[in-house]
Short mmCIF file of C-alpha atoms and ligand atoms in Angstrom, two decimals:
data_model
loop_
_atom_site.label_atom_id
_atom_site.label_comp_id
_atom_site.label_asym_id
_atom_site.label_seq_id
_atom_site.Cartn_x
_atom_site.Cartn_y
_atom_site.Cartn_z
CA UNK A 195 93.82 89.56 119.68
CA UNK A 196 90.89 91.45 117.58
CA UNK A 197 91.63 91.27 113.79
CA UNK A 198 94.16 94.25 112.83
CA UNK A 199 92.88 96.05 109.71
CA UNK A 200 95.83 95.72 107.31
CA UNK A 201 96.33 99.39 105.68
CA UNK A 202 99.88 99.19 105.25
CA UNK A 203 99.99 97.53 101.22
CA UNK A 204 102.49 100.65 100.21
CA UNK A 205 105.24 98.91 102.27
CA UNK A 206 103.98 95.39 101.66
CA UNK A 207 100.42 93.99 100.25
CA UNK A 208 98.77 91.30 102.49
CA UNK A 209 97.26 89.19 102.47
CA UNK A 210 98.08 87.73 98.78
CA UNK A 211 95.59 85.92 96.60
CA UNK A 212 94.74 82.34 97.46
CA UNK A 213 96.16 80.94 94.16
CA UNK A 214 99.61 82.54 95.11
CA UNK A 215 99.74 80.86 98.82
CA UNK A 216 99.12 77.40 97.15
CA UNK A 217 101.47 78.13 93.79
CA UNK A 218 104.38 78.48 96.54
CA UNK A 219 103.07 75.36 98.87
CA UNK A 220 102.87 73.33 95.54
CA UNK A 221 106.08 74.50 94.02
CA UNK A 222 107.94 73.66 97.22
CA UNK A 223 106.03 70.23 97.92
CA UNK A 224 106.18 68.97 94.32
CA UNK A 225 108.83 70.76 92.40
CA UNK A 226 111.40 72.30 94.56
CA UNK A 227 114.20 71.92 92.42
CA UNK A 228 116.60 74.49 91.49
CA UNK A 229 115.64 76.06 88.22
CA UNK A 230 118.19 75.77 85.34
CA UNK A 231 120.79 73.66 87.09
CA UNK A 232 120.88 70.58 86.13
CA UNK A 233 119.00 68.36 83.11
CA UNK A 234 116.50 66.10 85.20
CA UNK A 235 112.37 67.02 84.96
CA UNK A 236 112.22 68.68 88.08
CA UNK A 237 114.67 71.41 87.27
CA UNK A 238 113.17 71.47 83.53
CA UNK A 239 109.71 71.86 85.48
CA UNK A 240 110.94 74.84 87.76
CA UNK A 241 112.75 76.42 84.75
CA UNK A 242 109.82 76.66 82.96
CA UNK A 243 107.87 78.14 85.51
CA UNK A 244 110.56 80.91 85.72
CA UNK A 245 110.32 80.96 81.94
CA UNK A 246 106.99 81.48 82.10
CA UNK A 247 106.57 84.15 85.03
CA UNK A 248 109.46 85.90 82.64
CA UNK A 249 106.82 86.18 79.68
CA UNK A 250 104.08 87.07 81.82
CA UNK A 251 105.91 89.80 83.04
CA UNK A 252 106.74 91.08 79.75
CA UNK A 253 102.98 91.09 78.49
CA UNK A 254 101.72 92.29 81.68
CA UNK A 255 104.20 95.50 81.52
CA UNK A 256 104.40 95.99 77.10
CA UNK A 257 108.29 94.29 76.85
CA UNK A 258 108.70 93.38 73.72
CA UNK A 259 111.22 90.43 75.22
CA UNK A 260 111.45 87.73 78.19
CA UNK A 261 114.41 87.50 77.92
CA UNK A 262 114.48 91.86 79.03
CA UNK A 263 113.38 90.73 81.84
CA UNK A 264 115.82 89.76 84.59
CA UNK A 265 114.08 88.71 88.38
CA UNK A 266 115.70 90.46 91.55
CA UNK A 267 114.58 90.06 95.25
CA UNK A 268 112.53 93.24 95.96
CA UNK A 269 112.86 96.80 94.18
CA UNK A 270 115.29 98.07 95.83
CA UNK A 271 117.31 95.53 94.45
CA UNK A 272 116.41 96.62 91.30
CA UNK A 273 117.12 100.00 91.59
CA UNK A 274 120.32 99.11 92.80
CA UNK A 275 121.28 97.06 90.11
CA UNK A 276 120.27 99.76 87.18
CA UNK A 277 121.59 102.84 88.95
CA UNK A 278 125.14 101.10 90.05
CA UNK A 279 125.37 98.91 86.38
CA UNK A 280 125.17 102.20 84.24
CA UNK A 281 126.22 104.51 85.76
CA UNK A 282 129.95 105.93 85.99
CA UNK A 283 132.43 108.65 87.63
CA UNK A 284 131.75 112.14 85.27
CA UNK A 285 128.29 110.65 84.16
CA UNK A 286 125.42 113.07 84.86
CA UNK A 287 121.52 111.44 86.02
CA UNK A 288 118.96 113.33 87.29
CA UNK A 289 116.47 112.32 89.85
CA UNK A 290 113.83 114.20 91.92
CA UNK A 291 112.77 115.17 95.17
CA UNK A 292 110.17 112.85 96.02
CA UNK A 293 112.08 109.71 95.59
CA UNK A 294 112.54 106.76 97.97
CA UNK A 295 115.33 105.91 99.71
CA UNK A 296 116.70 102.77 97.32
CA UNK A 297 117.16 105.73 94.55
CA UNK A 298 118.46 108.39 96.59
CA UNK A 299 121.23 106.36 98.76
CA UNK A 300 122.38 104.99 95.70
CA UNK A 301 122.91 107.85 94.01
CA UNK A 302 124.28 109.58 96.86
CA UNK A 303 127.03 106.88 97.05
CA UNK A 304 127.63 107.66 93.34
CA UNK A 305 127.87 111.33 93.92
CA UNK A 306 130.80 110.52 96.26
CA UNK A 307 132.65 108.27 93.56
CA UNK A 308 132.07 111.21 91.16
CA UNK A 309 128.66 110.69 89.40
CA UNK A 310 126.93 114.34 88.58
CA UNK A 311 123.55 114.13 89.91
CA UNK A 312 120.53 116.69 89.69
CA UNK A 313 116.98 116.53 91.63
CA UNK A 314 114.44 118.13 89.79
CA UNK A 315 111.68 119.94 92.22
CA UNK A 316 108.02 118.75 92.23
CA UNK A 317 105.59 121.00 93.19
CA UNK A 318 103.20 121.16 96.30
CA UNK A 319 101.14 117.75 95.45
CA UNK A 320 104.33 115.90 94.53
CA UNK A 321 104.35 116.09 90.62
CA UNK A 322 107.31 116.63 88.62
CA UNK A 323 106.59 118.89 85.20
CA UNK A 324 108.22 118.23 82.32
CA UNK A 325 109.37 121.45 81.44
CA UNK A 326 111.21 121.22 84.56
CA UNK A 327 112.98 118.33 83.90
CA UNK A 328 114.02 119.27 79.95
CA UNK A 329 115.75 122.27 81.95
CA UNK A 330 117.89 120.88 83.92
CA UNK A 331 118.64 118.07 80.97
CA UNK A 332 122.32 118.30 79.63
CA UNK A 333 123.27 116.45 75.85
CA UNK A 334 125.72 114.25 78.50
CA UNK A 335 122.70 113.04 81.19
CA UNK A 336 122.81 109.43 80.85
CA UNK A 337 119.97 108.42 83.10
CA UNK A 338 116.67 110.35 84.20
CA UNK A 339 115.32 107.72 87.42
CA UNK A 340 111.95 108.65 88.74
CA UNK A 341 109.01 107.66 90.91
CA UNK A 342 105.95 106.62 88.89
CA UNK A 343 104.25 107.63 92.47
CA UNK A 344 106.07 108.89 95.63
CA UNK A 345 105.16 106.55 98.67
CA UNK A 346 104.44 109.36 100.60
CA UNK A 347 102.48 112.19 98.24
CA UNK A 348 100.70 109.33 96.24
CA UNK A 349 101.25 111.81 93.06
CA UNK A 350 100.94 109.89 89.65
CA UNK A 351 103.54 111.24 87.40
CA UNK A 352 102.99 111.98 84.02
CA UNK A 353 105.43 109.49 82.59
CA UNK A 354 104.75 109.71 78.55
CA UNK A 355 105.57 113.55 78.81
CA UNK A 356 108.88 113.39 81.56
CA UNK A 357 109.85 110.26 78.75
CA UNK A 358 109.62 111.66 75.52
CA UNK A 359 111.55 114.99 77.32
CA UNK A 360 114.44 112.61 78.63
CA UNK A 361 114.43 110.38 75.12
CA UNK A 362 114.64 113.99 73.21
CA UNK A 363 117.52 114.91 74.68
CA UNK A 364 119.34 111.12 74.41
CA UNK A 365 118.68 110.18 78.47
CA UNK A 366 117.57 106.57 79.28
CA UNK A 367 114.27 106.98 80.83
CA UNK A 368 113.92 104.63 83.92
CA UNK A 369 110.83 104.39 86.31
CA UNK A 370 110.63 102.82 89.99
CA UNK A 371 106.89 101.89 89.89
CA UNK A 372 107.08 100.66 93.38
CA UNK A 373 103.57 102.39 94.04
CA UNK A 374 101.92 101.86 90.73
CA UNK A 375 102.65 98.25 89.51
CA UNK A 376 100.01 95.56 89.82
CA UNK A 377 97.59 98.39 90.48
CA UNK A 378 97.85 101.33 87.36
CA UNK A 379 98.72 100.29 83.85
CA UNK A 380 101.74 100.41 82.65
CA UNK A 381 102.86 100.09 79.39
CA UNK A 382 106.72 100.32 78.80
CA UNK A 383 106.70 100.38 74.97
CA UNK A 384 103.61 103.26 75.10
CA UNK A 385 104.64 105.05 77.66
CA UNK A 386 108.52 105.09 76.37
CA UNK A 387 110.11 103.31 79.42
CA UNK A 388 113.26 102.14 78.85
CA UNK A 389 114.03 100.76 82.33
CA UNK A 390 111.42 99.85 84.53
CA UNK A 391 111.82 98.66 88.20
CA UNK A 392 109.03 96.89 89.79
CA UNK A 393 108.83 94.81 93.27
CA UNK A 394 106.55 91.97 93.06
CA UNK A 395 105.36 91.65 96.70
CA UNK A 396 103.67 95.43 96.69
CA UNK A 397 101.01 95.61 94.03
CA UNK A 398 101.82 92.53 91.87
CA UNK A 399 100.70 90.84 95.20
CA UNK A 400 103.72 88.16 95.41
CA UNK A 401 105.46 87.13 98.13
CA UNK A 402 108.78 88.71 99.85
CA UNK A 403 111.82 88.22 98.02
CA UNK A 404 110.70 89.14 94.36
CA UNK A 405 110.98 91.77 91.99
CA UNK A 406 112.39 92.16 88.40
CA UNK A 407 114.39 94.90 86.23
CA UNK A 408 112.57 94.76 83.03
CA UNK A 409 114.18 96.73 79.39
CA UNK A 410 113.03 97.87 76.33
CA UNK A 411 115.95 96.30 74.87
CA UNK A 412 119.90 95.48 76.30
CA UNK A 413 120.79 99.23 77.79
CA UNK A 414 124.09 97.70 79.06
CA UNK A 415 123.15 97.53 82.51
CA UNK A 416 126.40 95.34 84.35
CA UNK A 417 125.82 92.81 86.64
CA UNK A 418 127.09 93.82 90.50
CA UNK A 419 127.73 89.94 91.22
CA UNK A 420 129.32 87.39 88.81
CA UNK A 421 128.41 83.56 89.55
CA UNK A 422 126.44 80.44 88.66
CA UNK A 423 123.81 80.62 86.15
CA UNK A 424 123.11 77.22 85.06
CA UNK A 425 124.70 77.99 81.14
CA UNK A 426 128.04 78.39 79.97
CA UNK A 427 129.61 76.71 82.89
CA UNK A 428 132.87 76.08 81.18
CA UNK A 429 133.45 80.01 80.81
CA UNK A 430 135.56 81.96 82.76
CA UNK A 431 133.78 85.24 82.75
CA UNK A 432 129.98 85.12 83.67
CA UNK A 433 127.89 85.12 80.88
CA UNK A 434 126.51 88.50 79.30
CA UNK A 435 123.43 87.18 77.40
CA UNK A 436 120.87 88.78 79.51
CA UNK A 437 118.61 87.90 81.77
CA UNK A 438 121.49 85.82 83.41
CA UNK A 439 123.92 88.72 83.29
CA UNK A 440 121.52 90.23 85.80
CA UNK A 441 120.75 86.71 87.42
CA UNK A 442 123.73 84.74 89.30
CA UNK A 443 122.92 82.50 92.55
CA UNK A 444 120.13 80.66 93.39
CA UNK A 445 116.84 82.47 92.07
CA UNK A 446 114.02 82.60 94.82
CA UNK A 447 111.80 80.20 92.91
CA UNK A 448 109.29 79.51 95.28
CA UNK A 449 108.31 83.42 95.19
CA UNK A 450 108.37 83.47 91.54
CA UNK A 451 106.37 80.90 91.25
CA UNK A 452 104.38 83.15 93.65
CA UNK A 453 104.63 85.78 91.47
CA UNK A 454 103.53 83.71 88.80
CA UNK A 455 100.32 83.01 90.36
CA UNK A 456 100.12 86.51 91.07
CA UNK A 457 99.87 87.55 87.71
CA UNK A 458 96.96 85.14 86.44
CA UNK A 459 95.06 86.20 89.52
CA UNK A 460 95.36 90.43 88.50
CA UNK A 461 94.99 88.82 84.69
CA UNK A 462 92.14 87.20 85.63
CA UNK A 463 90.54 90.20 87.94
CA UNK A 464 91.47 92.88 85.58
CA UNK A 465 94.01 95.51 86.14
CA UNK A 466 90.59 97.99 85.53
CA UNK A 467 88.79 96.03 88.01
CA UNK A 468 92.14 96.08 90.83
CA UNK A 469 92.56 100.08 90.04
CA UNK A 470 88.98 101.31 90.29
CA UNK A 471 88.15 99.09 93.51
CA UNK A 472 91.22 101.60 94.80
CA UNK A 473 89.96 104.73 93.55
CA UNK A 474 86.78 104.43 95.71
CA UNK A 475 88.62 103.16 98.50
CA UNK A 476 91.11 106.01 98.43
CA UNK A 477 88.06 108.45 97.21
CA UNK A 478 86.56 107.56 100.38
CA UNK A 479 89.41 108.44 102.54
CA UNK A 480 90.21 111.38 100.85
CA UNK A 481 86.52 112.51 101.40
CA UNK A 482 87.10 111.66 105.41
CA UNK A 483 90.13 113.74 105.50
CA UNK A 484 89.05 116.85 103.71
CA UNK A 485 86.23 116.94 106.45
CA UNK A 486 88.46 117.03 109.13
CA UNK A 487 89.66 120.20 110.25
CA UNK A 488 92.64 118.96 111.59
CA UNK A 489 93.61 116.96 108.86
CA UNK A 490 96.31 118.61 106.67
CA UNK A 491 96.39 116.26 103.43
CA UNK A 492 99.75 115.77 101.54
CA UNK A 493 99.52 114.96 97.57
CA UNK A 494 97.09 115.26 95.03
CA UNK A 495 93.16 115.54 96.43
CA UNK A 496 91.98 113.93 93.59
CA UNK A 497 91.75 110.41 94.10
CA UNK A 498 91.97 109.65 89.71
CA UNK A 499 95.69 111.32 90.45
CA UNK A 500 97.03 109.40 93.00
CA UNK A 501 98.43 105.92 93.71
CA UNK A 502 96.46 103.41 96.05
CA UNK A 503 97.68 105.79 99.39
CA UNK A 504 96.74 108.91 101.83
CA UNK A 505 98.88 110.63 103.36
CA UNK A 506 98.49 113.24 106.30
CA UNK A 507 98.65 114.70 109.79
CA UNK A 508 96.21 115.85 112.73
CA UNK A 509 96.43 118.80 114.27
CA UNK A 510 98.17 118.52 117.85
CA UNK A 511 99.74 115.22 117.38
CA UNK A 512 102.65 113.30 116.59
CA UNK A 513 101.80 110.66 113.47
CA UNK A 514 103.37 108.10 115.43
CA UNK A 515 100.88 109.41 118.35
CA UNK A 516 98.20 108.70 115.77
CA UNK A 517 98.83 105.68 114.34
CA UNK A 518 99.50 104.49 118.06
CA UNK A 519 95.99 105.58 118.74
CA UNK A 520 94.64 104.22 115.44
CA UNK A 521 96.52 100.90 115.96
CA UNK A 522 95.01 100.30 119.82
CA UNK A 523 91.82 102.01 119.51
CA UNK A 524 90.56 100.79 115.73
CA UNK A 525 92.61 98.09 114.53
CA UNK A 526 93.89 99.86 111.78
CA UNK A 527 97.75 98.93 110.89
CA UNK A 528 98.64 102.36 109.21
CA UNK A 529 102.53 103.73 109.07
CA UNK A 530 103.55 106.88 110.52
CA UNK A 531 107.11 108.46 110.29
CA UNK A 532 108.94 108.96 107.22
CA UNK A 533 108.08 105.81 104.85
CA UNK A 534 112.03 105.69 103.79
CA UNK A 535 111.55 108.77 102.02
CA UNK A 536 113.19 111.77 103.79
CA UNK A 537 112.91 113.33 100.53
CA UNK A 538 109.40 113.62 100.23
CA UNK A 539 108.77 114.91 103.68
CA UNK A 540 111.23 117.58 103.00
CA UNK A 541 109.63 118.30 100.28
CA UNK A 542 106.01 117.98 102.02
CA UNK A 543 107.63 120.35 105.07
CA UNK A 544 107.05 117.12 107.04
CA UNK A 545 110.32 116.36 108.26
CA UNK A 546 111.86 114.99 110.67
CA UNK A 547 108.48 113.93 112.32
CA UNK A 548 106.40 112.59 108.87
CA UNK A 549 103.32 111.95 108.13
CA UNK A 550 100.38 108.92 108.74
CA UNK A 551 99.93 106.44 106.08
CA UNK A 552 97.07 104.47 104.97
CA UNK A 553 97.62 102.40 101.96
CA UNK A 554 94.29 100.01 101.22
CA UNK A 555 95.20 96.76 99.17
CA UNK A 556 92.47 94.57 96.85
CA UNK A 557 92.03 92.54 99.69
CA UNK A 558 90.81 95.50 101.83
CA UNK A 559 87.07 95.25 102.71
CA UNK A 560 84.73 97.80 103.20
CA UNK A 561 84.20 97.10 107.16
CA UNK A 562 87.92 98.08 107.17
CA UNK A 563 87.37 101.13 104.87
CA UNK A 564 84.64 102.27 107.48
CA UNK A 565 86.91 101.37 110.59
CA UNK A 566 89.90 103.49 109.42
CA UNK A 567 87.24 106.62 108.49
CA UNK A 568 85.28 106.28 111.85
CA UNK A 569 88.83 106.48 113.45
CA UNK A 570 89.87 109.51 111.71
CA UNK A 571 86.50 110.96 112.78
CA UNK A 572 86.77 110.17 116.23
CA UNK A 573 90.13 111.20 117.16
CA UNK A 574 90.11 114.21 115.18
CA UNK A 575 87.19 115.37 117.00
CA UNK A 576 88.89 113.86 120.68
C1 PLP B 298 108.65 104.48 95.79
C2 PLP B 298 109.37 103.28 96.34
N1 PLP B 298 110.50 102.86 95.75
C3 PLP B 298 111.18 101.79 96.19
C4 PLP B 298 110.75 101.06 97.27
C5 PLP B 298 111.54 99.89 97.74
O1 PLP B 298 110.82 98.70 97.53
P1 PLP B 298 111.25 97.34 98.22
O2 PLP B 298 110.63 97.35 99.57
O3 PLP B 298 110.64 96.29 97.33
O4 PLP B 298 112.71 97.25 98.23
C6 PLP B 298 109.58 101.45 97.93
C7 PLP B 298 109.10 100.72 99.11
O5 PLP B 298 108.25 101.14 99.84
C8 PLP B 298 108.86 102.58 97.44
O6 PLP B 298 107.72 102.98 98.01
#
């Protein structure tokens, strides 16, 4: 089979550095041991690796503490675990319209069980203003949960302003930055994030299975399983020193050692270096599409506003019809349909059919840049 062109790093990023394929080969070979359970030197060896990858985290993102941050097995996980642990029946959140589905169906289950829940409008390109948001605020909303960066519009959200508008009227201030992290900087502390939800196989370029919740400080999240943790074994209730509050089972220590790797390697390249190598790429696409008379764009056209993704539709055909043609006739693994986000294709007037998606990684190369714009080209003008 001729090399596929890999444009699908929204939904997954592939392929991952080097350093992280042999941090999980090594970890499994010569460590292997389950971290925190028991006193010999392998499972001192894998719980300092996890110890590590903890503080890493917290430097890479502004946490003041490790011990804020609490490892889960993909975002949606994540999400799960902070909208289900804090919120309760006659508690009001608010949300938007451009969110994916691990913050919508969660919150939509709440809503049954008799959590008040608002979605704020964005407008046309997919950003959320803050004036909006302090309007439909309440002195009782517990919990504003937003997209740094809808998977489908690609809009960067001011997050500074939408915080400092939740914070003034007493709301935690959580962010799913399942577009953004690894790839835009974020900076809890400056930015005023008090929950932040990140996967690590997306832009932090680790493998499947990881992801952490990370806090400013303990925001009483509860745990949705009780279990093993490796301390207080003789106690009866699980344990509600944090991380391991959040943490019961076996932790998937081969992709956190992964993830560890991970982070050196975007430490090492430079977060500046990762983000402007996507701003050309998605520059470059944008500059394709707006050429294309049959190319309606979704999102911001501006590639400085946007996360590391395009979004759009041609004229006469089905996105799944295009990305069929895009797959067989140029290689190019792109992701039609509705990207798990109903919400933003309502809100794009894309719905039920969606939209094509092209989401370039670090890894991309510039042959693959110029395959996926000749393609546009060519079947637009079929
Ligand atoms: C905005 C957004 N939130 C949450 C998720 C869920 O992430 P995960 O696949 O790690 O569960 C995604 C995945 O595409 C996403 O794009």
């Amino acid at each position: 089979m001729q090399q596929m062109h890999y444009f699908d790093n929204a939904a997954t990023s592939w392929p991952k550095p080097e350093a992280v394929y042999q941090a999980v080969d090594k970890f499994m070979r010569e460590v292997g041991a389950n971290p925190g359970r028991s006193g010999h030197c392998l499972a001192k060896q894998a719980d300092s690796m996890i110890e590590e990858t903890r503080q890493l985290l917290a430097d890479f993102f502004g946490a003041p503490d490790p011990r804020q941050v609490a490892f889960t097995f993909n975002c949606t996980d994540g999400l799960n675990l902070v909208i289900k642990g804090l919120l309760d029946p006659g508690d009001h959140a608010i949300t938007s319209n451009v969110e994916h589905n691990s913050v919508s169906r969660p919150l939509r289950r709440l809503e049954r069980q008799g959590v008040d829940i608002t979605y704020v409008q964005a407008d046309a390109a997919g950003l959320i203003s803050a004036d909006d948001l302090a309007a439909v605020l309440r002195p009782e909303t517990k919990l504003v949960i937003l997209t740094h960066a809808s998977n489908v519009l690609g809009a960067i959200q001011d997050v500074p302003a939408l915080a400092r508008v939740a914070h003034r009227h007493g709301a935690l201030f959580a962010l799913d930055a399942a577009q953004t992290a690894g790839h835009y900087p974020i900076d809890m502390q400056a930015m005023g994030i008090d929950i932040l939800v990140v996967p690590g196989h997306k832009g932090l370029l680790a493998p499947y299975g990881t992801g952490a919740v990370i806090t400013l400080r303990d925001v009483g999240i509860r745990p949705w399983r009780d279990g093993g943790t490796g301390t207080k074994s003789d106690a009866r209730l699980h344990p509600e020193e944090l991380p391991y509050r959040l943490e019961s089972g076996t932790l998937n220590a081969a992709g956190i050692a992964g993830l560890n790797a991970a982070i050196k390697f975007i430490n090492e390249t430079g977060l500046n270096t990762i983000a402007a190598k996507q701003r050309l790429d998605i520059q470059q696409l944008l500059e394709v599409l707006q050429e294309e008379e049959r190319v309606t764009l979704y999102g911001p056209k501006d590639a400085s506003q946007r996360a590391g993704l395009v979004s759009f539709n041609v004229e006469g055909l089905r996105s799944a019809e295009f990305g069929q043609k895009m797959n067989d006739e140029w290689k190019v693994a792109g992701r039609p349909g509705l990207h798990c986000s109903p919400l933003s294709h309502r809100a794009a007037g894309t719905f039920p059919d969606g939209s094509y998606r092209l989401s370039p990684g670090y890894f991309t190369t510039a042959d693959a840049i110029e395959a996926a714009c000749e393609g546009i080209r060519r079947i637009c003008r079929s």
